[in-house]
Amino acid sequence: MAKHETPMLDQLESGPWPSFVSDMKQEAEARAKNVNNVEYQIPVDVVDDLLGVLELSYKHGRTHWKHGGIVGVFGYGGGVIGRYCDQPQEFPGVAHFHTVRVAQPAGKYYTTEYLRQIMDVWDLRGSGLTNMHGSTGDIVLLGTRTEQLEEIFFDLTHKYNTDLGGSGSNLRTPADCIGTSRCEYSCYDTNALCHFLTNEFQDELHRPAFPYKFKFKFDGCPNCCVASLARSDMAFIGTWKDDIRIDQEAVQAYIGGEIPPNGGAHAGRDWGKFDIQKEVIDLCPTGCMWMDGNELKINNKECTRCMHCINTMPRALRIGEDTGCSILVGAKAPILDGQQMGSLLVPFVEVNPDNDYEALINYIDKIWDWWMMEGKNRERLGETIRRLSFQKLLEACDMEADVRHVLHPRENPYIFWKEEEVPGGWERDIKEFRKFHQR
Amino acid sequence: MAFVSSGYNPDKPMENRITDIGPRHFEEFYPPVIKANKGKWLYHEILEPGVLVHVSETGDEVYTVRVGGARLMSITHIREMCDIADKHCGGYLRFTTRNNVEFMVDSKDKVEALKQDLSSRKFPGGSYKFPIGGTGAGVTNIVHTQGWVHCHTPATDASGPVKATMDALFKDFQDMRLPAQLRISLACCLNMCGAVHCSDIAILGFHRKPPMIDHEYVSKNCEIPLAVAACPTSAIKPSKHVLADGTEVKSVSVNNDRCMYCGNCYTMCPSMPLADTDGDGIVIMVGGKVSNRIHAPKFSKVVVSYIKNEPPRWKTTTDTISKIVEAYANDARKYERIGDWAERIGWERFFEKCELDFTHHLIDDFRDHAYYTWRQTTQFKF
């Protein structure tokens, strides 16, 4: 028998999509039965009370969670999100309902052995509910009490060699796409870079010293499956400098209909026979492709690496071999000054594990030095750049301006010249001027 | 319940303390076929919705079965996934950025049994535990935020509207009939932890009333200068307030006409709550994308200014989304994302074809961005 009536939530048990309500009820029941005799460290009926308070929110159309409050583990300034219920008398099981962010492995691959270990910790010390994964990428363990936080941290670090993720004004847990581990488009090993930088910057991740949050995301190619370009202060997006590799026989196989276009992604509808002219060549944004008899030709110098032809004919076309990444900076959601996507700062840089990614770390250090000096409280990097100008960012990074930095040159002539750029500087002699120009 | 110690000694917190070790190394978790073929993959193909094969230059193949999942998952559910992965996949599995789960096997003859096992499992209410799909030119899983399950500033729930929307679009999760992939995201307030601003369709929780002020508690709970500084439109100033009993307290006042309901003040000051049953609801945005394919990445645009919260099934929201998806499916060209389609036919046609009303709320009036969204040409469609 359920502890609270949940007539509205019950309506979310029907329909084909996995029902989070059914899943919560199954967890509530598992805790009540406790067949493994777990010595639950937080109330057994925590999930029942979560269902109850959620039903109340459905009734009121308003949340019933209070502000966080400062909770965490000793020495860290992030990784735990404090949460308290505003109806603790009615729902004591969720009176404290803090979230623990746990660092996820790069690529989000798991062995079942490891997943079960994490689940065992959460069975004993938490609500038994998770998010796999949170928006930023962490394993999110949803709901525990303050006195369990150090215990959870001790278990994770001592038994399972696993650390907490980031929260607050610090480096947030970096996240990556699947990369070369299972994708032929990936221009660098995103898993390796994500893991390396996460470890390199553990201090920045755990101890808030920034003006506001800062995110790294790693996309292996311009398809941007992990949305780095929209969601990270520094986006590392794989790209290449040389030629797209062409297998002319496979091109003919696509034309002949032997291989489905776009890896079979359009198989749900009859779009007619594949037409390379209409579907690839005419859609190329730079018009740099053509058929020369039976040969597909690409003027690679004009290619902007949009991925369309490669996505459409993955067995015929492959990314180049001189690979690295572009760095785009300043993406963020709309709060406060409006939404921003990343702006191109570094067109191409090598991604070299052999020298510990020296070239990338050089850019990161310079950007952080500048932002920590100039950024205001709760100002994301993108907003600092807009307030102070892209030019200032270039100076901070010791970079020259490049036409690739802009979509087009400025549309107003209000150029802020530097004094040293104008011969003679700003100091002039008015008396000398007046000799030739009467008042 | 008896307290079970992890070994942590509260009297000596630094004793044996381990810190800054980061995540576990990813190579521990690669299935053998992934480890052996990393960086050697030649091409992939979607064999049917939800089933992919990747072929390596070594001749090895990996077959992936992708299933959808509610992002809110219990440990019972995750242990069930582990059982399936132990049975079919040698004890390995992975999650995608969009909360899907991928089960991988190293030969084709293992796929059918895995698929059958996954699709046969249902919750007592009838929903699939592991629906196969989410590939190619279809709808994949919705990325979303916490909503009423765990957040203090949401203007709508997250898990509920996502469940309702995926139920409505379930056929397109298991099909690939659309002109291109369709990515839906939900953020339960405009802080956008979910960063939905570049999605084909974004479901966004939105408050429409300025904060209430709990004058008696403002100076007890908050740093007034921080609350004042938090406001992006400078609508908040320090003020004095006389309580019913005649006591004068330090507080703040809000210029309601300037308020954009962002809740940033509430984040700084818990004595300024703004949640409201009638004020809160959903904004629908469309046409964003993050891929650089053909056209540059785009921001999503607001096409419905407000839909009231209708728990538990948010019918008006899901009906509106279904209408947009159908209009797009019927009218767009192959490879066109929703935003590409809207730009080609023109937004005047988009509103017509999607049967949506255009109102003054949809004309941008926020700072510099606004002017660049007005029409500086005589080219338009009647």
PDB file of C-alpha atoms in Angstrom, chain B residues 33 61-63 104-112:
ATOM      1  CA  VAL B  33      35.892  -4.886 -29.196  1.00  0.00           C
ATOM      2  CA  GLU B  61      32.235  -5.138 -36.054  1.00  0.00           C
ATOM      3  CA  VAL B  62      30.382  -3.780 -33.071  1.00  0.00           C
ATOM      4  CA  TYR B  63      26.594  -3.852 -32.981  1.00  0.00           C
ATOM      5  CA  MET B 104      26.992  -3.400 -27.505  1.00  0.00           C
ATOM      6  CA  VAL B 105      27.754  -6.874 -28.846  1.00  0.00           C
ATOM      7  CA  ASP B 106      30.606  -7.982 -31.082  1.00  0.00           C
ATOM      8  CA  SER B 107      28.691 -10.075 -33.604  1.00  0.00           C
ATOM      9  CA  LYS B 108      25.448  -9.935 -35.495  1.00  0.00           C
ATOM     10  CA  ASP B 109      24.134 -13.246 -34.200  1.00  0.00           C
ATOM     11  CA  LYS B 110      23.932 -11.776 -30.688  1.00  0.00           C
ATOM     12  CA  VAL B 111      21.706  -8.871 -31.711  1.00  0.00           C
ATOM     13  CA  GLU B 112      18.323 -10.552 -31.999  1.00  0.00           C
TER      14      GLU B 112
END
